[in-house]
Short mmCIF file of C-alpha atoms in Angstrom, two decimals:
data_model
loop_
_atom_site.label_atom_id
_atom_site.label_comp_id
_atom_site.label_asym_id
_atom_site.label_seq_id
_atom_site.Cartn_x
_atom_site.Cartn_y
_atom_site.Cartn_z
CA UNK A 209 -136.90 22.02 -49.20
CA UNK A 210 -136.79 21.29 -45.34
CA UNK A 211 -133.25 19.90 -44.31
CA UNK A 212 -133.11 16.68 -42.64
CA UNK A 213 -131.77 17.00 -39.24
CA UNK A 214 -131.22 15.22 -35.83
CA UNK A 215 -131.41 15.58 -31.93
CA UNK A 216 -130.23 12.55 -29.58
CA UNK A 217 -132.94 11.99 -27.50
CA UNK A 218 -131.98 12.09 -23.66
CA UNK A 219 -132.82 8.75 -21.90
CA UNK A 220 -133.14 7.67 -18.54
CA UNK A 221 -132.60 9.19 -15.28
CA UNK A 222 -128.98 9.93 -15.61
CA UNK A 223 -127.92 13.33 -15.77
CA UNK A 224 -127.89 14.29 -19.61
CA UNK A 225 -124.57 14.69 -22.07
CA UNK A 226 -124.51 17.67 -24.18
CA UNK A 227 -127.18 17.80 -26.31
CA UNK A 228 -126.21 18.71 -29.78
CA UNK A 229 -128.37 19.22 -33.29
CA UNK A 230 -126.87 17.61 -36.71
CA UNK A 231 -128.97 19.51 -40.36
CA UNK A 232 -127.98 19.14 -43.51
CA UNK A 233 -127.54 22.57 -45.63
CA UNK A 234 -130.10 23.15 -48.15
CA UNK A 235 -129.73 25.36 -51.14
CA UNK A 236 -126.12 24.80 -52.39
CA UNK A 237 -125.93 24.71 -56.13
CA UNK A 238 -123.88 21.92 -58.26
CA UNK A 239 -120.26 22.99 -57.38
CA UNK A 240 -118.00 23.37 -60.70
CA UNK A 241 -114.14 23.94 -60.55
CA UNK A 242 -113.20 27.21 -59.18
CA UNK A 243 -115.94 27.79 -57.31
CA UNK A 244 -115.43 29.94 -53.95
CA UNK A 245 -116.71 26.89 -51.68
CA UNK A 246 -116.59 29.13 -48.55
CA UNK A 247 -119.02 31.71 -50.25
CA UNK A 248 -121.05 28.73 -51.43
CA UNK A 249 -121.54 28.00 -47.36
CA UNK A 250 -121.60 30.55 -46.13
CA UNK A 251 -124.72 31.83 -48.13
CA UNK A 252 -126.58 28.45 -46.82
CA UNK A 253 -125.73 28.82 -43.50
CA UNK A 254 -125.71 32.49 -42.62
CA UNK A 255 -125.98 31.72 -39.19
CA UNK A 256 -123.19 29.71 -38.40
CA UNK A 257 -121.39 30.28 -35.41
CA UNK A 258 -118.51 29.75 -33.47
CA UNK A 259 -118.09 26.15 -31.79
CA UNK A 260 -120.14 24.60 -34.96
CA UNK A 261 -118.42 21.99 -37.28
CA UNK A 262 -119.16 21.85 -40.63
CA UNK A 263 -118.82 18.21 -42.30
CA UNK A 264 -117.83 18.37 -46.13
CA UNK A 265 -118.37 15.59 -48.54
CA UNK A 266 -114.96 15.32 -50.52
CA UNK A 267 -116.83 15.24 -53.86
CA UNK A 268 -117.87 19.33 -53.49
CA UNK A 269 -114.04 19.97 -52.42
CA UNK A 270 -112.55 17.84 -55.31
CA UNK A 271 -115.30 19.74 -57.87
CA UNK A 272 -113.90 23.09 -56.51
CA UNK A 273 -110.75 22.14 -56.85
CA UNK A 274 -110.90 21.02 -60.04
CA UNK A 275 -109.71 16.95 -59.27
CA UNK A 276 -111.81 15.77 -62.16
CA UNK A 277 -109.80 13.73 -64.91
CA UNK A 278 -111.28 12.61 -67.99
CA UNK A 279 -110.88 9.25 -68.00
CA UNK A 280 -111.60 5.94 -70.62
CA UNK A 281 -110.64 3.97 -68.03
CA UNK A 282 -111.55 4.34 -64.15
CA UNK A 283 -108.79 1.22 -63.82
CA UNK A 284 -106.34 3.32 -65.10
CA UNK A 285 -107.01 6.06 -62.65
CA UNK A 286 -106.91 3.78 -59.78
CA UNK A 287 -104.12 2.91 -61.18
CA UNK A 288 -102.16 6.61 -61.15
CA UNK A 289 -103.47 7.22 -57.61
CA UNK A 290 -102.28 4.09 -56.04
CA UNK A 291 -99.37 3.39 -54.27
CA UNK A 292 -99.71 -0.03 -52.74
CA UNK A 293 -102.08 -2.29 -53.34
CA UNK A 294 -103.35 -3.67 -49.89
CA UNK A 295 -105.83 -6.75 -51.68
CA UNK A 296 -107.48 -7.44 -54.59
CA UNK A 297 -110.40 -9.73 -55.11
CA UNK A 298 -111.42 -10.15 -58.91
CA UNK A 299 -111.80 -6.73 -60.35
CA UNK A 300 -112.18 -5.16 -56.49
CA UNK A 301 -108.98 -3.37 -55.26
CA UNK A 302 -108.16 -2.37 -51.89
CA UNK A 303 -105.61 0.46 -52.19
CA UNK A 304 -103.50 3.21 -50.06
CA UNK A 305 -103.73 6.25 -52.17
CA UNK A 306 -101.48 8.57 -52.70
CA UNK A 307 -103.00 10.30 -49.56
CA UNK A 308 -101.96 7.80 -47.58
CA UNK A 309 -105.88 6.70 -47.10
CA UNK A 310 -106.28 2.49 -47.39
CA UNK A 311 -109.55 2.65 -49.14
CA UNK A 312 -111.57 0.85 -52.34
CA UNK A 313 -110.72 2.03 -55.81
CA UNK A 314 -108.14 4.56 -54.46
CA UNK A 315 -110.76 7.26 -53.55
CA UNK A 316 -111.63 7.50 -57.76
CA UNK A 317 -115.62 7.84 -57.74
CA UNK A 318 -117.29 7.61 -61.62
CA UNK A 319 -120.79 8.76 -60.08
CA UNK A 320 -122.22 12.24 -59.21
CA UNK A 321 -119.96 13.55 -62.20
CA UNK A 322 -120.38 13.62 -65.89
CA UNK A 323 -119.97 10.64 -68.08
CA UNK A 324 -116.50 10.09 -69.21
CA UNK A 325 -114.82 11.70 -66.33
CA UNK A 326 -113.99 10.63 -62.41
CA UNK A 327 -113.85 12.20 -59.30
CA UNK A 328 -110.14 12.46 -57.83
CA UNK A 329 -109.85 12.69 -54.04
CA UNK A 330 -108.90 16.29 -52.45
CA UNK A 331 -104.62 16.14 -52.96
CA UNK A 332 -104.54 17.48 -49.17
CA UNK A 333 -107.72 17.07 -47.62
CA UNK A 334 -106.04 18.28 -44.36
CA UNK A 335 -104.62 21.39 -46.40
CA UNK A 336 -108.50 21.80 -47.93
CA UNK A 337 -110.15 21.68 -44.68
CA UNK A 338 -107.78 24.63 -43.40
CA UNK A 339 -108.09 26.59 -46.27
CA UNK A 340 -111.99 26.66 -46.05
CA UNK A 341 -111.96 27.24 -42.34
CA UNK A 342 -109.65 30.22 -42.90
CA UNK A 343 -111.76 31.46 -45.61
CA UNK A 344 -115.15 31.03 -43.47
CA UNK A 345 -113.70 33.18 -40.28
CA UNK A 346 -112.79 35.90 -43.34
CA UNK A 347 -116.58 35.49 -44.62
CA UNK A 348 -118.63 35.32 -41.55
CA UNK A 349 -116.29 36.05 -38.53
CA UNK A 350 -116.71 32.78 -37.15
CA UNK A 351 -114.38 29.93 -35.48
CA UNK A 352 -115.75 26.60 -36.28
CA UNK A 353 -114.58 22.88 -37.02
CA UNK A 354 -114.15 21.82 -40.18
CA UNK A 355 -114.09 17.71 -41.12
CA UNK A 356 -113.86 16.68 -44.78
CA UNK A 357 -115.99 13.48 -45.14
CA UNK A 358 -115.75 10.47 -47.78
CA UNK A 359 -117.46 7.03 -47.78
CA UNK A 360 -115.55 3.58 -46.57
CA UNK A 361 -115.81 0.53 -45.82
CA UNK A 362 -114.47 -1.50 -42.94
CA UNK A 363 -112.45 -4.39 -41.90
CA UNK A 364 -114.88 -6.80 -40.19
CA UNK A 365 -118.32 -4.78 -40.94
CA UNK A 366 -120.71 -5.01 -43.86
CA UNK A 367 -122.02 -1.41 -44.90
CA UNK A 368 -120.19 1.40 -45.72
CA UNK A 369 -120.00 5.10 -43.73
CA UNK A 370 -118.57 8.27 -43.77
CA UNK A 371 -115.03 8.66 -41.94
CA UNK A 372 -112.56 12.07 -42.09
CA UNK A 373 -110.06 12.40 -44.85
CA UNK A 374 -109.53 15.68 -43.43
CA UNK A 375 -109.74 17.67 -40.75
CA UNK A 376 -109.04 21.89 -39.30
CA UNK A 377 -110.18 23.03 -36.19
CA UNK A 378 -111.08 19.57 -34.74
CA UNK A 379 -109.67 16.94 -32.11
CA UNK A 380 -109.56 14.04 -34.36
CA UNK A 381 -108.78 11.62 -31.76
CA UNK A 382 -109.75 12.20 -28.05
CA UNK A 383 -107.34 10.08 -26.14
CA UNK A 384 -108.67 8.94 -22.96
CA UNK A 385 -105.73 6.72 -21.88
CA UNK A 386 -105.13 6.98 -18.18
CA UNK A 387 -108.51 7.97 -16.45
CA UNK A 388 -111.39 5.76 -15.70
CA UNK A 389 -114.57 4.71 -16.82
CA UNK A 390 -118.26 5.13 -14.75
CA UNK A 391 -117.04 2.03 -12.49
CA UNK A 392 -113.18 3.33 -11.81
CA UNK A 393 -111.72 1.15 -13.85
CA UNK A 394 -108.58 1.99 -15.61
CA UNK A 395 -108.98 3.00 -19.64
CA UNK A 396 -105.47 1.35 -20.84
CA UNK A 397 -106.41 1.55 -24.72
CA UNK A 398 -109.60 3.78 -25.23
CA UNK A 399 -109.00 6.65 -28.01
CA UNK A 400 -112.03 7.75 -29.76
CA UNK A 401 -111.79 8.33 -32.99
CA UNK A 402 -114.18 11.74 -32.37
CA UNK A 403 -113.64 12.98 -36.52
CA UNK A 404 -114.83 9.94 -37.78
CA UNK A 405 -117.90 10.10 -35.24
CA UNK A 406 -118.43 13.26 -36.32
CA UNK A 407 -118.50 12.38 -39.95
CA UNK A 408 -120.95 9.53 -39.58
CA UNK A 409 -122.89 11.79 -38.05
CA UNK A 410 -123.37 13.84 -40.70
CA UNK A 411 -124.17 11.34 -43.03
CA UNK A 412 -127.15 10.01 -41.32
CA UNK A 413 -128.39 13.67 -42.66
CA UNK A 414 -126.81 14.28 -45.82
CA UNK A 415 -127.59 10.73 -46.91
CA UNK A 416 -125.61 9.31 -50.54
CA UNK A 417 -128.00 10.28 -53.07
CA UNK A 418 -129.78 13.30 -51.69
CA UNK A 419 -127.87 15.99 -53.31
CA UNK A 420 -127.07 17.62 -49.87
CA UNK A 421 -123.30 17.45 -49.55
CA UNK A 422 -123.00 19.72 -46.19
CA UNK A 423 -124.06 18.83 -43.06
CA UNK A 424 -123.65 21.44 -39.47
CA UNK A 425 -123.23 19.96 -35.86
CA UNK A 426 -123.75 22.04 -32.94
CA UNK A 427 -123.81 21.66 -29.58
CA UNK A 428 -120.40 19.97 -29.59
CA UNK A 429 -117.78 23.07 -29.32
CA UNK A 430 -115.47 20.94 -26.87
CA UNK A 431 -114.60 18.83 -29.90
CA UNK A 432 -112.84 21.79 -31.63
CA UNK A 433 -108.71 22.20 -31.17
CA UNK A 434 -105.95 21.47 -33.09
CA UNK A 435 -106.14 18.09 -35.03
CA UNK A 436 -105.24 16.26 -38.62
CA UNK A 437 -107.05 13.71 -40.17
CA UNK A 438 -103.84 12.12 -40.98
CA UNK A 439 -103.51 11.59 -37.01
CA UNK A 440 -106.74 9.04 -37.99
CA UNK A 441 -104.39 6.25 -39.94
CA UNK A 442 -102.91 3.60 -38.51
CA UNK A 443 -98.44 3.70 -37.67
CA UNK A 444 -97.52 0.92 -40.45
CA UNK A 445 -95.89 -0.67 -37.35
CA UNK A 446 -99.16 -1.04 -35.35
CA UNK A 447 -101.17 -2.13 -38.39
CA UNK A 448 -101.80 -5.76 -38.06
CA UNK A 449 -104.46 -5.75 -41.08
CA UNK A 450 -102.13 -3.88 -43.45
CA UNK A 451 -102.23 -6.44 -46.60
CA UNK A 452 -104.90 -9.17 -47.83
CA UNK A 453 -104.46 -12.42 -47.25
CA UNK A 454 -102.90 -13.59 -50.39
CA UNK A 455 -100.85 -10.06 -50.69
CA UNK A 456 -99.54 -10.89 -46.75
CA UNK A 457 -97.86 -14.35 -48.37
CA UNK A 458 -96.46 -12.47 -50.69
CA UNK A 459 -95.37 -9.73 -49.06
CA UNK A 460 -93.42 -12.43 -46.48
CA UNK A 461 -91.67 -14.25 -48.85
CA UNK A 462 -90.62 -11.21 -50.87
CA UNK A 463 -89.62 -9.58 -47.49
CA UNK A 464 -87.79 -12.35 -46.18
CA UNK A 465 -84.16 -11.54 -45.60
CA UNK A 466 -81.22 -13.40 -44.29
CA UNK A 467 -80.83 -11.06 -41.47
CA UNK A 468 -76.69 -11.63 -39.85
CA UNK A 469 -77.16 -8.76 -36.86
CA UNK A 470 -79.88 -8.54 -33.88
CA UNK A 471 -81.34 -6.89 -31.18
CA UNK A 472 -81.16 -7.39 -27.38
CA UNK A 473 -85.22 -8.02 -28.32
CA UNK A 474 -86.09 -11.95 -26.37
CA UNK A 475 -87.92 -13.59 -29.12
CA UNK A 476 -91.64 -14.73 -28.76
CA UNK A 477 -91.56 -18.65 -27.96
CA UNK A 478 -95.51 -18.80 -29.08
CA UNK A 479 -94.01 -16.99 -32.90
CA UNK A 480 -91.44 -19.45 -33.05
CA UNK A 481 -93.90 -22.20 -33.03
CA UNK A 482 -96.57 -20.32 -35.15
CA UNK A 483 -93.83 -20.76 -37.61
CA UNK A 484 -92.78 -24.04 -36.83
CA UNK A 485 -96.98 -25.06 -37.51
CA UNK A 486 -96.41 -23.38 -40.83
CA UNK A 487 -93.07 -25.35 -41.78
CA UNK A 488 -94.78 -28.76 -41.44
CA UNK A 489 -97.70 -28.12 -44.04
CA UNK A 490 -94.85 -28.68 -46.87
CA UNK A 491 -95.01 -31.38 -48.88
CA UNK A 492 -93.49 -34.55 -48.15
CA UNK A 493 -93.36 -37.68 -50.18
CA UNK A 494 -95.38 -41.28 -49.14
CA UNK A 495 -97.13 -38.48 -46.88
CA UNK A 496 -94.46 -38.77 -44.16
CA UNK A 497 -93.72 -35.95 -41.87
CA UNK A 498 -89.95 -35.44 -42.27
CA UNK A 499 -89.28 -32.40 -40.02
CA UNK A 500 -88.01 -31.62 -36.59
CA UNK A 501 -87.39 -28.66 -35.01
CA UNK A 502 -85.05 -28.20 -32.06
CA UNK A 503 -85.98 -25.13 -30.34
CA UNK A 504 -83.12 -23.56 -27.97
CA UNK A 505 -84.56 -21.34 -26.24
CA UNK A 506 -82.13 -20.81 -22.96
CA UNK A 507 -78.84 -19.14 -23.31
CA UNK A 508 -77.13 -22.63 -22.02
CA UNK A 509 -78.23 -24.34 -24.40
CA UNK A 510 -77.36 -22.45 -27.35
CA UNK A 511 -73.82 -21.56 -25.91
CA UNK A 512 -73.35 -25.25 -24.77
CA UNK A 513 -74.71 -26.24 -28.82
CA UNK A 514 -71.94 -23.34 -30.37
CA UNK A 515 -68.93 -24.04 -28.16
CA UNK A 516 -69.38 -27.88 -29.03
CA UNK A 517 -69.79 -26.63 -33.01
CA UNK A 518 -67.08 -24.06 -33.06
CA UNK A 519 -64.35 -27.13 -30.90
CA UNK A 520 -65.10 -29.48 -34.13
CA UNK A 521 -65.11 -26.67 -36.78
CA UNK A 522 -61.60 -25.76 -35.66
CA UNK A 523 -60.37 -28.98 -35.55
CA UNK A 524 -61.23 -30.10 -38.87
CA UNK A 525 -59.80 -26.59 -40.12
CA UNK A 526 -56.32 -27.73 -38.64
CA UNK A 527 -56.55 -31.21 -39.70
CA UNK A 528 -56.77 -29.10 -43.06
CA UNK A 529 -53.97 -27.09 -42.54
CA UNK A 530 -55.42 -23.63 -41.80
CA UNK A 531 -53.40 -21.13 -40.32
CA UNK A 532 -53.85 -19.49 -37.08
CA UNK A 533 -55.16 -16.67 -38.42
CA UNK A 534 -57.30 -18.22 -41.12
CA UNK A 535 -59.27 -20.47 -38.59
CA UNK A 536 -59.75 -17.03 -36.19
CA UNK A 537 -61.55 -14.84 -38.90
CA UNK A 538 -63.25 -17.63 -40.52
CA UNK A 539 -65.13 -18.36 -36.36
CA UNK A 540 -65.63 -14.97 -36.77
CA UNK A 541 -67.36 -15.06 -39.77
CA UNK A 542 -69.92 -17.77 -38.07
CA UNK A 543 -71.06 -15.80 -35.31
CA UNK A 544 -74.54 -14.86 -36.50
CA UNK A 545 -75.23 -17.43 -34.80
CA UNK A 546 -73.68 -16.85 -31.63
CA UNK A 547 -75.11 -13.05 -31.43
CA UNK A 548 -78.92 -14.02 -31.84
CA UNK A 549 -81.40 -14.25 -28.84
CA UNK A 550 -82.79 -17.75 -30.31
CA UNK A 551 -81.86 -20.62 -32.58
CA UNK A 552 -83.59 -23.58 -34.07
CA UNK A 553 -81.90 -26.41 -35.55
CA UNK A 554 -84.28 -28.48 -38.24
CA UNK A 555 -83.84 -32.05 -38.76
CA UNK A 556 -84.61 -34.34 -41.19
CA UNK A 557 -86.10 -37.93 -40.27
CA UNK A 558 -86.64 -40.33 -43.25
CA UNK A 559 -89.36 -42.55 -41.32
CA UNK A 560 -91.36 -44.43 -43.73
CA UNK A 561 -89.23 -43.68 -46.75
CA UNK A 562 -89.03 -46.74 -49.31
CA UNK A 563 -86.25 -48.81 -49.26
CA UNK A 564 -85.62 -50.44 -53.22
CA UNK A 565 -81.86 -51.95 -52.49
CA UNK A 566 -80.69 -50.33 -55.79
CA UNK A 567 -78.21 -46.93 -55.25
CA UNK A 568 -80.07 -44.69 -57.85
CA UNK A 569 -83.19 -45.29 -57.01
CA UNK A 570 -82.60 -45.15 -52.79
CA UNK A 571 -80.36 -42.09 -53.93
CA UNK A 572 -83.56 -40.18 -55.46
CA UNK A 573 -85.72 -41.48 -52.20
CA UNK A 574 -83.29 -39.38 -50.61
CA UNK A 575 -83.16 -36.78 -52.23
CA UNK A 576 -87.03 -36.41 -52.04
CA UNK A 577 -86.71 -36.15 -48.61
CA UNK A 578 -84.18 -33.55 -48.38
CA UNK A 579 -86.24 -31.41 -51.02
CA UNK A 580 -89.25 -32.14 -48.68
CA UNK A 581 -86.93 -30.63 -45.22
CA UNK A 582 -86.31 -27.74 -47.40
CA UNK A 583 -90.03 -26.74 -48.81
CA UNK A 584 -90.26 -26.78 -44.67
CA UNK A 585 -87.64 -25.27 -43.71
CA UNK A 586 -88.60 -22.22 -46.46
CA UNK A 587 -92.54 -21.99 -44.89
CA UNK A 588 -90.90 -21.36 -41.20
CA UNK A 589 -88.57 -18.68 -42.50
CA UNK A 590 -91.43 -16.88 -44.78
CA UNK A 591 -93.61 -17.24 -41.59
CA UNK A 592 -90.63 -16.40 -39.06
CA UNK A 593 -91.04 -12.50 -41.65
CA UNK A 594 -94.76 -12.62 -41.06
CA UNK A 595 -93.75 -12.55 -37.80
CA UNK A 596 -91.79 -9.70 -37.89
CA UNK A 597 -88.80 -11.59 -37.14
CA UNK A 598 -85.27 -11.95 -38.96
CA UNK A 599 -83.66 -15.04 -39.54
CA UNK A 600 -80.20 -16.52 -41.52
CA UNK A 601 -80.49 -20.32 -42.06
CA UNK A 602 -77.12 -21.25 -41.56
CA UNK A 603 -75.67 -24.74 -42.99
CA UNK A 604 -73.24 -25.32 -40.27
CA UNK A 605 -75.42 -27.98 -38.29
CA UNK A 606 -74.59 -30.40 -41.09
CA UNK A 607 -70.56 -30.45 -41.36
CA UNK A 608 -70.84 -32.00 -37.46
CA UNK A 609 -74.13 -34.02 -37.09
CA UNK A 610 -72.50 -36.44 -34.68
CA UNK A 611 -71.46 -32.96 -32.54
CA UNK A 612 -74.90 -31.80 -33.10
CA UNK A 613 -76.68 -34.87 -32.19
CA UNK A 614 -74.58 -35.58 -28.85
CA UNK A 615 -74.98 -32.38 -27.27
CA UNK A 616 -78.83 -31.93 -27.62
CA UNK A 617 -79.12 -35.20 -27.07
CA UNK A 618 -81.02 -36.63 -30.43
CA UNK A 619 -82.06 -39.92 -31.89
CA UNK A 620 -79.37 -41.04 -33.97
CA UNK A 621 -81.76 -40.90 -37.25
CA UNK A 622 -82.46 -37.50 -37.01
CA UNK A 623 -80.45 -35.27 -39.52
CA UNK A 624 -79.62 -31.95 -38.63
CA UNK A 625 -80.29 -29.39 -41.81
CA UNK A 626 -78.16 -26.60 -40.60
CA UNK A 627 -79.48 -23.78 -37.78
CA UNK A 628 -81.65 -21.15 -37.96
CA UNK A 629 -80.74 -18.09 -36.06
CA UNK A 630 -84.01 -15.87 -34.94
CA UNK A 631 -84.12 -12.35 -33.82
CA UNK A 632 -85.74 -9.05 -34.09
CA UNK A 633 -83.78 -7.32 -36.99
CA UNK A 634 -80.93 -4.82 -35.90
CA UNK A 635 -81.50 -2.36 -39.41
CA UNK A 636 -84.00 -2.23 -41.53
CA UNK A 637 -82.97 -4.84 -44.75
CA UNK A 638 -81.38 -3.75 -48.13
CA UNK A 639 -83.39 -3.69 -50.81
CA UNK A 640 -82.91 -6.80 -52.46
CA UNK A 641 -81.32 -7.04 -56.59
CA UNK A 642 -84.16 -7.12 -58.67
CA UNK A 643 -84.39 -10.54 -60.49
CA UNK A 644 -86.51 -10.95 -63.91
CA UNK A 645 -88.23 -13.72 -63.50
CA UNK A 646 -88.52 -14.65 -66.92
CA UNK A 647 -84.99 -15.24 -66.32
CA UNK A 648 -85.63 -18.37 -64.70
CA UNK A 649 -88.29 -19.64 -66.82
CA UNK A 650 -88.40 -21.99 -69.73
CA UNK A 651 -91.70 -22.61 -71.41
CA UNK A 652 -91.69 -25.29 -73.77
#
């Protein structure tokens, strides 16, 4: 059987890159568990040699290794490996395994294995990748890269490819921050992901159904150094794709926190209103729009706003005959507010409620209203999390509208609905009592 293989072409009158070769290995037998995979290699590639890279479909390491689980029920071995689900469409899952790879199905493959079993991923493919370079420079004396390969898809791009689960004796990522490209511009955010390259590569060769599960680049020996494939997945900070779209709205409102302490962080005015577009897709009644948001963005006028607040609060504390001491630690108490970067203060307008002249029934119009506020007041604090920002929605706006109104200078039929104080978190939240939520459900 001839190997597939592959040679860039040079092109043009510019001085050539390094030219490098990519073949598939021939003659490596169905792999079972235990099998000496270095031996296996070695024996199809006696003449390997130092600077190549070998690229490794996962399936041959996981058969040697022996990561194959009988199984009813491929579900339920998605199920074992997973550790968050990122999005699920129908019976599709997007996971992050218990590698830590965000991938389809967790990694579990029911094909090129026998019926009534799966295909677990490599438990370190990192660790696997070492141990078979280690065991190769034992066999044949050589120093070479090795990249353990699986098949993903992509955000944005139809098709699948092969990327690096794992990596030994390879610079995974070539950063090329800080020099220049051909015309002397600046490279601010360039780093090639050279192992995944590398692994696509291969698969042009190896191919999914050909039954040729190594492939061998050389040519490229500057690629090999110190590397992990783990360097190859995202910071959770720095992932802005990390959850579906449904799983994101969930993942907001379930990480939504009243959050009392802030950073020095200024706040993003563009976020704030991103939320403020969410807030007024609630549902309102007679399809008004009942919501307002005051925005204070400049130190002025949020001090100006809290003086006014905190002059009335502790007046009406002494016309109720608060001590001293009582009215000090219960300001105190209300200076979330006063400690973050940026407040908002929603209001509630009821233009083009119904008027019925009867109390119970003007009452409920009311009340619809006020339920209305809230369902927007809720959608800018979910999408204030989304944000990556913390917020406390404080009530405090409403014991002094009159104060409230004066000060910022508002119409006299707009309601303030308390004030919501915005920051960047100071400490990550605490986790949050679990509630059963068939405690809060009646089904009749």
């Amino acid at each position: 059987m001839t190997a597939p293989s592959y040679t860039p072409a040079a092109g043009g009158t510019a001085a050539p890159g390094p030219a490098y070769t990519v073949r598939a290995l021939t003659g490596i037998p169905e792999v079972r568990p235990g099998d000496d995979l270095a031996a296996l290699i070695a024996a199809a590639a006696p003449d390997l040699a130092d600077g190549d890279v070998l690229l490794v479909t996962s399936k041959i390491v996981s058969k040697a290794e022996g990561r194959i689980l009988a199984a009813d029920s491929r579900e339920a071995a998605i199920d074992a490996e997973t550790v968050r689900v990122v999005a699920r469409r129908g019976s599709l899952r997007i996971v992050e395994n218990r590698q830590g790879l965000v991938m389809a199905a967790a990694g579990v493959d029911a094909s090129n294995t026998e019926a009534g079993t799966v295909l677990l991923l490599p438990q370190d493919p990192d660790a696997s990748a070492r141990e078979l370079r280690a065991s190769l420079a034992r066999e044949l004396g050589v120093d070479v890269g090795v990249v353990v390969t699986d098949t993903f898809g992509r955000p944005w791009r139809s098709g699948l490819t092969d990327v690096a689960i794992g990596a030994a004796g390879v610079r995974v990522l070539d950063d090329l921050r800080g020099g220049t490209d051909a015309h002397g511009n600046p490279l601010n955010a360039t780093i090639v992901a050279t192992a995944d390259e590398l692994a696509a590569a291969g698969d042009l060769v190896k191919g999914k159904a050909g039954g040729l599960p190594v492939a061998l680049v050389r040519g490229l020996g500057h690629v090999l150094g110190e590397g992990s494939a783990r360097e190859l997945v995202r910071n959770p900070a720095d992932d802005m794709f990390r959850l579906g779209t449904s799983e994101a709205v969930r993942e907001a409102v379930t990480q939504r926190r009243t959050v009392r302490a802030f950073t020095d962080d200024p706040v993003d005015p563009g976020a704030v209103r991103r939320a403020v577009a969410a807030a007024v897709t609630a549902p309102a009644p007679h399809h008004t729009t009942p919501w307002r948001f005051v925005l204070l963005e400049s130190e002025a006028a949020r001090t100006g706003l809290l003086d006014a607040m905190r002059e009335a609060w502790i007046a009406d504390l002494r016309r109720d005959g608060k001590s001293e001491e009582s009215i000090a630690q219960r300001v105190r108490r209300g200076d979330v507010l006063r400690n973050a970067p940026y407040l908002a203060v929603p209001c509630m307008v009821m233009d083009g409620a119904h008027h019925y002249g009867h109390d119970r029934r003007d009452a409920a119009e009311r009340e619809m209203f006020v339920v209305a506020t809230g369902a927007g007041v809720q959608n800018f604090l979910v999408a204030l999390a989304g944000e990556r920002l913390g917020s406390a929605w404080v009530s405090s706006t409403m014991f002094c509208r009159d104060v409230v109104r004066r000060v910022l200078d508002l119409p006299e039929n707009w309601e303030p609905m308390g004030a919501v104080a915005i920051g960047r978190p100071a400490e990550p939240p605490k986790e949050r009592p679990g509630r059963d939520p068939e405690a809060f459900v009646e089904v009749r």
